[in-house]
């Protein structure tokens, strides 16, 4: 309402001055903010995403029926624990990076800061829930992932690059993975867990998509910059997927239904990679970014070629 409801294209204050007000002369102390341009952080409807995140909050300790876990074959249990280990590791890096950028966003964009706070809670909840699942049914933590994907995250020099790397490139792959696991896992408790995680990740992807649309429409150098942002994020993701053999093998076992069905699992994994890439490209297309001619060849190869079982 009024000046409080108006978010300028560039925030003029370096301190904690709220929307709709002005700093008091003589008591102006600058803060640690470095992101002052609206086009670098804004997403239309971010306030609604914040409300959704608050309303859809869930608690792993009480909302998951851990007592209902049924014994699984050893190969299925170990594969599931490996997947949980891999994605809990991703969630930990996700929370660290988003948290480090949270304080840099100027105070006037508090709607975005509020939403990012819910994303941080979601990432922490993902770590908690997946680690708990790894230890809850006789399995245990798996092998640590390579983490090469994080190079694009930690190397982001602009906050939009981080949003694109995590909120668009990575999340489009994570959402499809969680949704597929929520369909195929034999245990109802596991299906419920991954359904909840997929719903959270879809909300993060929605923010990433909305921000990308705003960035394309309002940042004067968006096309040139996005070419670099997308290339770095795609390359890091491709490297991670190609060389994380423990994750690939675990997904093939889960998708195929066991070690004895690895050939079917490898085919299902290739289909998963194709579906992930298709979702990613369609999201970019909806943002007026035609990425297919320049998409990372490694991601294309994963979608087209069945990996050895």
PDB file of C-alpha atoms in Angstrom:
ATOM      1  CA  UNK A   1       0.000   0.000   0.000  1.00  0.00           C
ATOM      2  CA  UNK A   2       1.407   3.385  -0.981  1.00  0.00           C
ATOM      3  CA  UNK A   3       5.157   3.858  -0.727  1.00  0.00           C
ATOM      4  CA  UNK A   4       5.482   0.686   1.359  1.00  0.00           C
ATOM      5  CA  UNK A   5       4.220  -1.362  -1.567  1.00  0.00           C
ATOM      6  CA  UNK A   6       6.575   0.200  -4.117  1.00  0.00           C
ATOM      7  CA  UNK A   7       9.861  -1.596  -4.727  1.00  0.00           C
ATOM      8  CA  UNK A   8      12.186   0.634  -6.789  1.00  0.00           C
ATOM      9  CA  UNK A   9      14.402  -0.691  -9.571  1.00  0.00           C
ATOM     10  CA  UNK A  10      17.429   0.276  -7.500  1.00  0.00           C
ATOM     11  CA  UNK A  11      17.356   0.459  -3.719  1.00  0.00           C
ATOM     12  CA  UNK A  12      18.931   3.773  -2.643  1.00  0.00           C
ATOM     13  CA  UNK A  13      19.930   2.982   0.956  1.00  0.00           C
ATOM     14  CA  UNK A  14      22.837   0.960   2.303  1.00  0.00           C
ATOM     15  CA  UNK A  15      21.370   0.419   5.755  1.00  0.00           C
ATOM     16  CA  UNK A  16      18.225  -1.239   7.169  1.00  0.00           C
ATOM     17  CA  UNK A  17      15.790   1.482   6.088  1.00  0.00           C
ATOM     18  CA  UNK A  18      12.454  -0.278   5.409  1.00  0.00           C
ATOM     19  CA  UNK A  19      10.239   0.266   2.395  1.00  0.00           C
ATOM     20  CA  UNK A  20       8.184   3.444   2.548  1.00  0.00           C
ATOM     21  CA  UNK A  21      10.481   5.282   4.953  1.00  0.00           C
ATOM     22  CA  UNK A  22      13.611   7.411   4.898  1.00  0.00           C
ATOM     23  CA  UNK A  23      16.766   7.297   7.054  1.00  0.00           C
ATOM     24  CA  UNK A  24      17.079   9.719   9.942  1.00  0.00           C
ATOM     25  CA  UNK A  25      19.791  12.330   9.268  1.00  0.00           C
ATOM     26  CA  UNK A  26      22.781  11.875  11.514  1.00  0.00           C
ATOM     27  CA  UNK A  27      22.090   8.217  12.352  1.00  0.00           C
ATOM     28  CA  UNK A  28      22.765   6.616   8.989  1.00  0.00           C
ATOM     29  CA  UNK A  29      25.183   3.682   9.377  1.00  0.00           C
ATOM     30  CA  UNK A  30      25.752   1.581   6.232  1.00  0.00           C
ATOM     31  CA  UNK A  31      25.318  -2.171   6.389  1.00  0.00           C
ATOM     32  CA  UNK A  32      26.965  -5.102   4.614  1.00  0.00           C
ATOM     33  CA  UNK A  33      24.606  -5.132   1.607  1.00  0.00           C
ATOM     34  CA  UNK A  34      26.002  -5.341  -1.928  1.00  0.00           C
ATOM     35  CA  UNK A  35      22.962  -6.251  -4.088  1.00  0.00           C
ATOM     36  CA  UNK A  36      20.924  -3.110  -4.830  1.00  0.00           C
ATOM     37  CA  UNK A  37      19.417  -3.776  -8.284  1.00  0.00           C
ATOM     38  CA  UNK A  38      15.925  -5.241  -8.354  1.00  0.00           C
ATOM     39  CA  UNK A  39      16.562  -7.137 -11.589  1.00  0.00           C
ATOM     40  CA  UNK A  40      19.232  -9.232  -9.861  1.00  0.00           C
ATOM     41  CA  UNK A  41      16.931 -10.681  -7.192  1.00  0.00           C
ATOM     42  CA  UNK A  42      13.279 -10.036  -7.927  1.00  0.00           C
ATOM     43  CA  UNK A  43      10.623 -12.559  -8.903  1.00  0.00           C
ATOM     44  CA  UNK A  44       7.003 -11.613  -9.472  1.00  0.00           C
ATOM     45  CA  UNK A  45       4.773 -13.327  -6.922  1.00  0.00           C
ATOM     46  CA  UNK A  46       7.597 -14.004  -4.488  1.00  0.00           C
ATOM     47  CA  UNK A  47       5.305 -12.962  -1.627  1.00  0.00           C
ATOM     48  CA  UNK A  48       2.857 -15.733  -2.571  1.00  0.00           C
ATOM     49  CA  UNK A  49       5.700 -18.274  -2.706  1.00  0.00           C
ATOM     50  CA  UNK A  50       6.676 -17.188   0.793  1.00  0.00           C
ATOM     51  CA  UNK A  51       3.124 -17.754   2.033  1.00  0.00           C
ATOM     52  CA  UNK A  52       3.053 -21.159   0.336  1.00  0.00           C
ATOM     53  CA  UNK A  53       6.305 -22.154   2.013  1.00  0.00           C
ATOM     54  CA  UNK A  54       5.004 -21.157   5.442  1.00  0.00           C
ATOM     55  CA  UNK A  55       1.677 -22.932   4.945  1.00  0.00           C
ATOM     56  CA  UNK A  56       3.261 -26.122   3.573  1.00  0.00           C
ATOM     57  CA  UNK A  57       5.938 -26.414   6.266  1.00  0.00           C
ATOM     58  CA  UNK A  58       6.431 -29.959   7.536  1.00  0.00           C
ATOM     59  CA  UNK A  59       8.543 -31.581  10.239  1.00  0.00           C
ATOM     60  CA  UNK A  60      10.521 -34.752   9.453  1.00  0.00           C
ATOM     61  CA  UNK A  61      10.466 -36.025  13.040  1.00  0.00           C
ATOM     62  CA  UNK A  62       6.670 -35.983  13.351  1.00  0.00           C
ATOM     63  CA  UNK A  63       5.105 -35.771   9.880  1.00  0.00           C
ATOM     64  CA  UNK A  64       6.887 -38.851   8.495  1.00  0.00           C
ATOM     65  CA  UNK A  65       5.655 -42.195   9.817  1.00  0.00           C
ATOM     66  CA  UNK A  66       9.100 -43.619  10.576  1.00  0.00           C
ATOM     67  CA  UNK A  67       7.555 -46.467  12.567  1.00  0.00           C
ATOM     68  CA  UNK A  68       5.866 -47.618   9.361  1.00  0.00           C
ATOM     69  CA  UNK A  69       9.122 -48.364   7.537  1.00  0.00           C
ATOM     70  CA  UNK A  70       9.097 -51.928   6.257  1.00  0.00           C
ATOM     71  CA  UNK A  71      12.232 -54.066   5.766  1.00  0.00           C
ATOM     72  CA  UNK A  72      13.649 -53.845   2.254  1.00  0.00           C
ATOM     73  CA  UNK A  73      15.974 -56.134   0.301  1.00  0.00           C
ATOM     74  CA  UNK A  74      19.579 -55.281   1.068  1.00  0.00           C
ATOM     75  CA  UNK A  75      20.350 -53.972  -2.433  1.00  0.00           C
ATOM     76  CA  UNK A  76      17.299 -51.677  -2.439  1.00  0.00           C
ATOM     77  CA  UNK A  77      18.027 -50.395   1.062  1.00  0.00           C
ATOM     78  CA  UNK A  78      21.679 -49.660   0.314  1.00  0.00           C
ATOM     79  CA  UNK A  79      20.810 -47.960  -2.974  1.00  0.00           C
ATOM     80  CA  UNK A  80      18.202 -45.780  -1.291  1.00  0.00           C
ATOM     81  CA  UNK A  81      20.648 -44.825   1.460  1.00  0.00           C
ATOM     82  CA  UNK A  82      23.188 -43.815  -1.202  1.00  0.00           C
ATOM     83  CA  UNK A  83      20.647 -41.570  -2.928  1.00  0.00           C
ATOM     84  CA  UNK A  84      19.707 -40.048   0.423  1.00  0.00           C
ATOM     85  CA  UNK A  85      23.375 -39.416   1.193  1.00  0.00           C
ATOM     86  CA  UNK A  86      23.976 -37.743  -2.163  1.00  0.00           C
ATOM     87  CA  UNK A  87      21.015 -35.380  -1.994  1.00  0.00           C
ATOM     88  CA  UNK A  88      21.519 -34.524   1.675  1.00  0.00           C
ATOM     89  CA  UNK A  89      25.032 -33.442   0.693  1.00  0.00           C
ATOM     90  CA  UNK A  90      23.564 -31.288  -2.084  1.00  0.00           C
ATOM     91  CA  UNK A  91      21.150 -29.754   0.419  1.00  0.00           C
ATOM     92  CA  UNK A  92      23.966 -28.834   2.783  1.00  0.00           C
ATOM     93  CA  UNK A  93      25.874 -26.933   0.084  1.00  0.00           C
ATOM     94  CA  UNK A  94      22.609 -25.393  -1.106  1.00  0.00           C
ATOM     95  CA  UNK A  95      21.908 -23.965   2.347  1.00  0.00           C
ATOM     96  CA  UNK A  96      25.458 -22.681   2.821  1.00  0.00           C
ATOM     97  CA  UNK A  97      25.510 -20.793  -0.461  1.00  0.00           C
ATOM     98  CA  UNK A  98      22.033 -19.308  -0.204  1.00  0.00           C
ATOM     99  CA  UNK A  99      22.729 -18.283   3.370  1.00  0.00           C
ATOM    100  CA  UNK A 100      25.956 -16.532   2.411  1.00  0.00           C
ATOM    101  CA  UNK A 101      24.120 -14.425  -0.202  1.00  0.00           C
ATOM    102  CA  UNK A 102      21.059 -13.730   1.950  1.00  0.00           C
ATOM    103  CA  UNK A 103      22.779 -10.985   3.954  1.00  0.00           C
ATOM    104  CA  UNK A 104      24.085  -9.275   0.797  1.00  0.00           C
ATOM    105  CA  UNK A 105      20.601  -8.464  -0.560  1.00  0.00           C
ATOM    106  CA  UNK A 106      19.569  -4.873   0.193  1.00  0.00           C
ATOM    107  CA  UNK A 107      16.970  -4.488   2.914  1.00  0.00           C
ATOM    108  CA  UNK A 108      14.420  -2.969   0.538  1.00  0.00           C
ATOM    109  CA  UNK A 109      13.960  -6.340  -1.181  1.00  0.00           C
ATOM    110  CA  UNK A 110      12.757  -7.923   2.033  1.00  0.00           C
ATOM    111  CA  UNK A 111      10.126 -10.010   0.202  1.00  0.00           C
ATOM    112  CA  UNK A 112      12.953 -11.916  -1.494  1.00  0.00           C
ATOM    113  CA  UNK A 113      14.947 -12.126   1.735  1.00  0.00           C
ATOM    114  CA  UNK A 114      11.896 -13.584   3.514  1.00  0.00           C
ATOM    115  CA  UNK A 115      11.372 -16.175   0.808  1.00  0.00           C
ATOM    116  CA  UNK A 116      15.047 -17.154   0.780  1.00  0.00           C
ATOM    117  CA  UNK A 117      14.787 -17.745   4.519  1.00  0.00           C
ATOM    118  CA  UNK A 118      12.094 -20.364   3.862  1.00  0.00           C
ATOM    119  CA  UNK A 119      14.300 -21.925   1.164  1.00  0.00           C
ATOM    120  CA  UNK A 120      17.110 -22.185   3.719  1.00  0.00           C
ATOM    121  CA  UNK A 121      14.778 -23.963   6.121  1.00  0.00           C
ATOM    122  CA  UNK A 122      13.667 -26.281   3.305  1.00  0.00           C
ATOM    123  CA  UNK A 123      17.278 -27.144   2.472  1.00  0.00           C
ATOM    124  CA  UNK A 124      18.050 -27.841   6.121  1.00  0.00           C
ATOM    125  CA  UNK A 125      14.938 -29.990   6.406  1.00  0.00           C
ATOM    126  CA  UNK A 126      16.040 -31.962   3.329  1.00  0.00           C
ATOM    127  CA  UNK A 127      19.411 -32.652   4.958  1.00  0.00           C
ATOM    128  CA  UNK A 128      17.736 -33.728   8.204  1.00  0.00           C
ATOM    129  CA  UNK A 129      15.099 -35.919   6.577  1.00  0.00           C
ATOM    130  CA  UNK A 130      17.449 -37.723   4.192  1.00  0.00           C
ATOM    131  CA  UNK A 131      20.112 -38.355   6.828  1.00  0.00           C
ATOM    132  CA  UNK A 132      17.413 -39.654   9.163  1.00  0.00           C
ATOM    133  CA  UNK A 133      16.143 -41.977   6.426  1.00  0.00           C
ATOM    134  CA  UNK A 134      19.654 -43.291   5.761  1.00  0.00           C
ATOM    135  CA  UNK A 135      19.926 -44.369   9.399  1.00  0.00           C
ATOM    136  CA  UNK A 136      16.334 -45.449  10.042  1.00  0.00           C
ATOM    137  CA  UNK A 137      15.985 -48.846   8.356  1.00  0.00           C
ATOM    138  CA  UNK A 138      19.231 -50.724   8.835  1.00  0.00           C
ATOM    139  CA  UNK A 139      21.157 -49.104   6.003  1.00  0.00           C
ATOM    140  CA  UNK A 140      23.508 -46.255   6.871  1.00  0.00           C
ATOM    141  CA  UNK A 141      25.157 -43.361   5.101  1.00  0.00           C
ATOM    142  CA  UNK A 142      26.567 -43.981   1.639  1.00  0.00           C
ATOM    143  CA  UNK A 143      29.600 -42.689  -0.219  1.00  0.00           C
ATOM    144  CA  UNK A 144      30.262 -38.958  -0.338  1.00  0.00           C
ATOM    145  CA  UNK A 145      29.499 -37.389  -3.725  1.00  0.00           C
ATOM    146  CA  UNK A 146      32.112 -35.744  -5.911  1.00  0.00           C
ATOM    147  CA  UNK A 147      30.781 -32.233  -5.403  1.00  0.00           C
ATOM    148  CA  UNK A 148      32.043 -30.946  -8.758  1.00  0.00           C
ATOM    149  CA  UNK A 149      28.608 -29.403  -9.302  1.00  0.00           C
ATOM    150  CA  UNK A 150      29.312 -27.009  -6.443  1.00  0.00           C
ATOM    151  CA  UNK A 151      32.058 -25.285  -8.414  1.00  0.00           C
ATOM    152  CA  UNK A 152      29.377 -23.375 -10.297  1.00  0.00           C
ATOM    153  CA  UNK A 153      27.621 -22.557  -7.025  1.00  0.00           C
ATOM    154  CA  UNK A 154      30.628 -21.363  -5.046  1.00  0.00           C
ATOM    155  CA  UNK A 155      32.051 -19.628  -8.111  1.00  0.00           C
ATOM    156  CA  UNK A 156      28.954 -17.511  -8.730  1.00  0.00           C
ATOM    157  CA  UNK A 157      29.962 -13.842  -8.793  1.00  0.00           C
ATOM    158  CA  UNK A 158      26.403 -12.546  -9.177  1.00  0.00           C
ATOM    159  CA  UNK A 159      23.383 -13.637  -7.179  1.00  0.00           C
ATOM    160  CA  UNK A 160      21.439 -14.287 -10.375  1.00  0.00           C
ATOM    161  CA  UNK A 161      24.114 -16.768 -11.398  1.00  0.00           C
ATOM    162  CA  UNK A 162      23.551 -18.618  -8.116  1.00  0.00           C
ATOM    163  CA  UNK A 163      19.769 -18.543  -8.556  1.00  0.00           C
ATOM    164  CA  UNK A 164      20.152 -19.888 -12.091  1.00  0.00           C
ATOM    165  CA  UNK A 165      22.662 -22.583 -11.105  1.00  0.00           C
ATOM    166  CA  UNK A 166      20.674 -23.892  -8.130  1.00  0.00           C
ATOM    167  CA  UNK A 167      17.120 -22.691  -8.723  1.00  0.00           C
ATOM    168  CA  UNK A 168      16.859 -23.544 -12.428  1.00  0.00           C
ATOM    169  CA  UNK A 169      19.608 -25.858 -13.705  1.00  0.00           C
ATOM    170  CA  UNK A 170      19.942 -28.083 -10.635  1.00  0.00           C
ATOM    171  CA  UNK A 171      16.367 -27.922  -9.347  1.00  0.00           C
ATOM    172  CA  UNK A 172      14.892 -28.991 -12.689  1.00  0.00           C
ATOM    173  CA  UNK A 173      16.919 -32.208 -12.300  1.00  0.00           C
ATOM    174  CA  UNK A 174      16.224 -32.645  -8.583  1.00  0.00           C
ATOM    175  CA  UNK A 175      12.455 -32.234  -8.921  1.00  0.00           C
ATOM    176  CA  UNK A 176      12.199 -34.916 -11.609  1.00  0.00           C
ATOM    177  CA  UNK A 177      14.379 -37.292  -9.561  1.00  0.00           C
ATOM    178  CA  UNK A 178      12.296 -36.876  -6.410  1.00  0.00           C
ATOM    179  CA  UNK A 179       9.024 -37.192  -8.306  1.00  0.00           C
ATOM    180  CA  UNK A 180      10.188 -40.406  -9.973  1.00  0.00           C
ATOM    181  CA  UNK A 181      11.345 -41.909  -6.675  1.00  0.00           C
ATOM    182  CA  UNK A 182       7.990 -41.006  -5.133  1.00  0.00           C
ATOM    183  CA  UNK A 183       6.403 -43.170  -7.830  1.00  0.00           C
ATOM    184  CA  UNK A 184       8.644 -46.249  -7.868  1.00  0.00           C
ATOM    185  CA  UNK A 185       9.885 -46.848  -4.318  1.00  0.00           C
ATOM    186  CA  UNK A 186       8.306 -49.922  -2.726  1.00  0.00           C
ATOM    187  CA  UNK A 187       7.873 -48.470   0.758  1.00  0.00           C
ATOM    188  CA  UNK A 188       4.927 -46.103   1.376  1.00  0.00           C
ATOM    189  CA  UNK A 189       6.963 -44.128   3.923  1.00  0.00           C
ATOM    190  CA  UNK A 190       9.722 -43.517   1.383  1.00  0.00           C
ATOM    191  CA  UNK A 191       7.212 -42.494  -1.267  1.00  0.00           C
ATOM    192  CA  UNK A 192       5.693 -39.976   1.151  1.00  0.00           C
ATOM    193  CA  UNK A 193       9.134 -38.604   2.036  1.00  0.00           C
ATOM    194  CA  UNK A 194      10.177 -38.006  -1.568  1.00  0.00           C
ATOM    195  CA  UNK A 195       6.760 -36.632  -2.487  1.00  0.00           C
ATOM    196  CA  UNK A 196       7.190 -33.968   0.191  1.00  0.00           C
ATOM    197  CA  UNK A 197      10.752 -33.203  -0.914  1.00  0.00           C
ATOM    198  CA  UNK A 198       9.637 -32.959  -4.541  1.00  0.00           C
ATOM    199  CA  UNK A 199       6.948 -30.462  -3.561  1.00  0.00           C
ATOM    200  CA  UNK A 200       9.489 -28.288  -1.750  1.00  0.00           C
ATOM    201  CA  UNK A 201      11.925 -28.467  -4.664  1.00  0.00           C
ATOM    202  CA  UNK A 202       9.180 -27.549  -7.125  1.00  0.00           C
ATOM    203  CA  UNK A 203       8.594 -24.354  -5.153  1.00  0.00           C
ATOM    204  CA  UNK A 204      12.301 -23.498  -5.362  1.00  0.00           C
ATOM    205  CA  UNK A 205      12.218 -24.184  -9.084  1.00  0.00           C
ATOM    206  CA  UNK A 206       9.207 -21.902  -9.408  1.00  0.00           C
ATOM    207  CA  UNK A 207      11.135 -19.071  -7.763  1.00  0.00           C
ATOM    208  CA  UNK A 208      14.141 -19.694 -10.000  1.00  0.00           C
ATOM    209  CA  UNK A 209      11.896 -19.641 -13.063  1.00  0.00           C
ATOM    210  CA  UNK A 210      10.094 -16.460 -12.038  1.00  0.00           C
ATOM    211  CA  UNK A 211      13.359 -14.712 -11.265  1.00  0.00           C
ATOM    212  CA  UNK A 212      14.820 -15.766 -14.593  1.00  0.00           C
ATOM    213  CA  UNK A 213      11.786 -14.323 -16.396  1.00  0.00           C
ATOM    214  CA  UNK A 214      12.149 -11.039 -14.537  1.00  0.00           C
ATOM    215  CA  UNK A 215      15.879 -10.925 -15.197  1.00  0.00           C
ATOM    216  CA  UNK A 216      15.424 -11.504 -18.926  1.00  0.00           C
ATOM    217  CA  UNK A 217      12.812  -8.756 -19.126  1.00  0.00           C
ATOM    218  CA  UNK A 218      14.523  -6.105 -17.001  1.00  0.00           C
ATOM    219  CA  UNK A 219      18.304  -6.527 -17.007  1.00  0.00           C
ATOM    220  CA  UNK A 220      19.941  -4.790 -19.937  1.00  0.00           C
ATOM    221  CA  UNK A 221      22.727  -7.377 -20.307  1.00  0.00           C
ATOM    222  CA  UNK A 222      20.652 -10.447 -19.473  1.00  0.00           C
ATOM    223  CA  UNK A 223      21.201 -12.326 -22.741  1.00  0.00           C
ATOM    224  CA  UNK A 224      24.955 -11.974 -22.692  1.00  0.00           C
ATOM    225  CA  UNK A 225      25.290 -12.763 -19.001  1.00  0.00           C
ATOM    226  CA  UNK A 226      22.934 -15.730 -19.087  1.00  0.00           C
ATOM    227  CA  UNK A 227      25.038 -17.424 -21.739  1.00  0.00           C
ATOM    228  CA  UNK A 228      27.908 -17.538 -19.231  1.00  0.00           C
ATOM    229  CA  UNK A 229      25.705 -18.401 -16.230  1.00  0.00           C
ATOM    230  CA  UNK A 230      23.987 -21.312 -17.973  1.00  0.00           C
ATOM    231  CA  UNK A 231      27.155 -22.668 -19.552  1.00  0.00           C
ATOM    232  CA  UNK A 232      29.006 -22.820 -16.233  1.00  0.00           C
ATOM    233  CA  UNK A 233      26.091 -24.374 -14.347  1.00  0.00           C
ATOM    234  CA  UNK A 234      25.354 -26.947 -17.057  1.00  0.00           C
ATOM    235  CA  UNK A 235      29.011 -27.942 -17.333  1.00  0.00           C
ATOM    236  CA  UNK A 236      29.308 -28.467 -13.568  1.00  0.00           C
ATOM    237  CA  UNK A 237      26.078 -30.489 -13.421  1.00  0.00           C
ATOM    238  CA  UNK A 238      27.122 -32.607 -16.413  1.00  0.00           C
ATOM    239  CA  UNK A 239      30.490 -33.356 -14.803  1.00  0.00           C
ATOM    240  CA  UNK A 240      28.774 -34.378 -11.569  1.00  0.00           C
ATOM    241  CA  UNK A 241      26.286 -36.689 -13.276  1.00  0.00           C
ATOM    242  CA  UNK A 242      28.860 -38.301 -15.567  1.00  0.00           C
ATOM    243  CA  UNK A 243      31.357 -39.154 -12.832  1.00  0.00           C
ATOM    244  CA  UNK A 244      29.164 -39.800  -9.774  1.00  0.00           C
ATOM    245  CA  UNK A 245      29.024 -43.542 -10.391  1.00  0.00           C
ATOM    246  CA  UNK A 246      27.687 -44.358  -6.926  1.00  0.00           C
ATOM    247  CA  UNK A 247      24.652 -42.121  -7.466  1.00  0.00           C
ATOM    248  CA  UNK A 248      24.015 -43.464 -10.967  1.00  0.00           C
ATOM    249  CA  UNK A 249      24.257 -47.092  -9.849  1.00  0.00           C
ATOM    250  CA  UNK A 250      21.960 -46.463  -6.877  1.00  0.00           C
ATOM    251  CA  UNK A 251      19.341 -44.772  -9.055  1.00  0.00           C
ATOM    252  CA  UNK A 252      19.513 -47.594 -11.605  1.00  0.00           C
ATOM    253  CA  UNK A 253      18.914 -50.163  -8.857  1.00  0.00           C
ATOM    254  CA  UNK A 254      15.939 -48.227  -7.474  1.00  0.00           C
ATOM    255  CA  UNK A 255      14.398 -47.469 -10.857  1.00  0.00           C
ATOM    256  CA  UNK A 256      14.858 -51.029 -12.075  1.00  0.00           C
ATOM    257  CA  UNK A 257      13.695 -52.720  -8.893  1.00  0.00           C
ATOM    258  CA  UNK A 258      16.897 -54.429  -7.785  1.00  0.00           C
ATOM    259  CA  UNK A 259      20.396 -55.507  -8.760  1.00  0.00           C
ATOM    260  CA  UNK A 260      19.063 -58.405 -10.791  1.00  0.00           C
ATOM    261  CA  UNK A 261      17.211 -55.897 -13.005  1.00  0.00           C
ATOM    262  CA  UNK A 262      20.110 -53.565 -13.699  1.00  0.00           C
ATOM    263  CA  UNK A 263      19.576 -53.551 -17.457  1.00  0.00           C
ATOM    264  CA  UNK A 264      16.033 -52.289 -17.004  1.00  0.00           C
ATOM    265  CA  UNK A 265      17.298 -49.863 -14.379  1.00  0.00           C
ATOM    266  CA  UNK A 266      19.920 -48.446 -16.739  1.00  0.00           C
ATOM    267  CA  UNK A 267      17.232 -47.880 -19.367  1.00  0.00           C
ATOM    268  CA  UNK A 268      15.033 -46.188 -16.759  1.00  0.00           C
ATOM    269  CA  UNK A 269      17.941 -43.991 -15.705  1.00  0.00           C
ATOM    270  CA  UNK A 270      18.512 -42.863 -19.290  1.00  0.00           C
ATOM    271  CA  UNK A 271      14.804 -42.033 -19.506  1.00  0.00           C
ATOM    272  CA  UNK A 272      15.099 -40.075 -16.266  1.00  0.00           C
ATOM    273  CA  UNK A 273      17.968 -38.022 -17.717  1.00  0.00           C
ATOM    274  CA  UNK A 274      15.946 -37.354 -20.841  1.00  0.00           C
ATOM    275  CA  UNK A 275      12.944 -36.226 -18.815  1.00  0.00           C
ATOM    276  CA  UNK A 276      15.157 -33.980 -16.679  1.00  0.00           C
ATOM    277  CA  UNK A 277      16.729 -32.322 -19.695  1.00  0.00           C
ATOM    278  CA  UNK A 278      13.356 -31.858 -21.355  1.00  0.00           C
ATOM    279  CA  UNK A 279      11.934 -30.190 -18.240  1.00  0.00           C
ATOM    280  CA  UNK A 280      14.959 -27.902 -18.017  1.00  0.00           C
ATOM    281  CA  UNK A 281      14.768 -26.835 -21.658  1.00  0.00           C
ATOM    282  CA  UNK A 282      11.011 -26.245 -21.471  1.00  0.00           C
ATOM    283  CA  UNK A 283      11.496 -24.015 -18.428  1.00  0.00           C
ATOM    284  CA  UNK A 284      14.058 -21.933 -20.297  1.00  0.00           C
ATOM    285  CA  UNK A 285      11.794 -21.807 -23.329  1.00  0.00           C
ATOM    286  CA  UNK A 286       9.005 -20.419 -21.122  1.00  0.00           C
ATOM    287  CA  UNK A 287      11.474 -17.701 -20.051  1.00  0.00           C
ATOM    288  CA  UNK A 288      12.149 -16.812 -23.726  1.00  0.00           C
ATOM    289  CA  UNK A 289      15.570 -18.481 -23.628  1.00  0.00           C
ATOM    290  CA  UNK A 290      16.148 -20.908 -26.522  1.00  0.00           C
ATOM    291  CA  UNK A 291      18.829 -23.112 -25.013  1.00  0.00           C
ATOM    292  CA  UNK A 292      18.621 -26.280 -27.116  1.00  0.00           C
ATOM    293  CA  UNK A 293      21.190 -25.178 -29.759  1.00  0.00           C
ATOM    294  CA  UNK A 294      23.787 -24.450 -27.053  1.00  0.00           C
ATOM    295  CA  UNK A 295      22.950 -26.844 -24.223  1.00  0.00           C
ATOM    296  CA  UNK A 296      25.881 -28.714 -22.709  1.00  0.00           C
ATOM    297  CA  UNK A 297      26.721 -31.759 -24.880  1.00  0.00           C
ATOM    298  CA  UNK A 298      27.311 -33.872 -21.782  1.00  0.00           C
ATOM    299  CA  UNK A 299      23.704 -33.412 -20.672  1.00  0.00           C
ATOM    300  CA  UNK A 300      22.560 -34.298 -24.181  1.00  0.00           C
ATOM    301  CA  UNK A 301      24.686 -37.441 -24.123  1.00  0.00           C
ATOM    302  CA  UNK A 302      23.212 -38.559 -20.805  1.00  0.00           C
ATOM    303  CA  UNK A 303      19.721 -38.143 -22.247  1.00  0.00           C
ATOM    304  CA  UNK A 304      20.480 -40.023 -25.461  1.00  0.00           C
ATOM    305  CA  UNK A 305      22.829 -42.817 -24.405  1.00  0.00           C
ATOM    306  CA  UNK A 306      22.095 -45.624 -21.995  1.00  0.00           C
ATOM    307  CA  UNK A 307      24.901 -45.814 -19.454  1.00  0.00           C
ATOM    308  CA  UNK A 308      26.503 -49.225 -18.782  1.00  0.00           C
ATOM    309  CA  UNK A 309      24.840 -51.139 -15.980  1.00  0.00           C
TER     310      UNK A 309
END
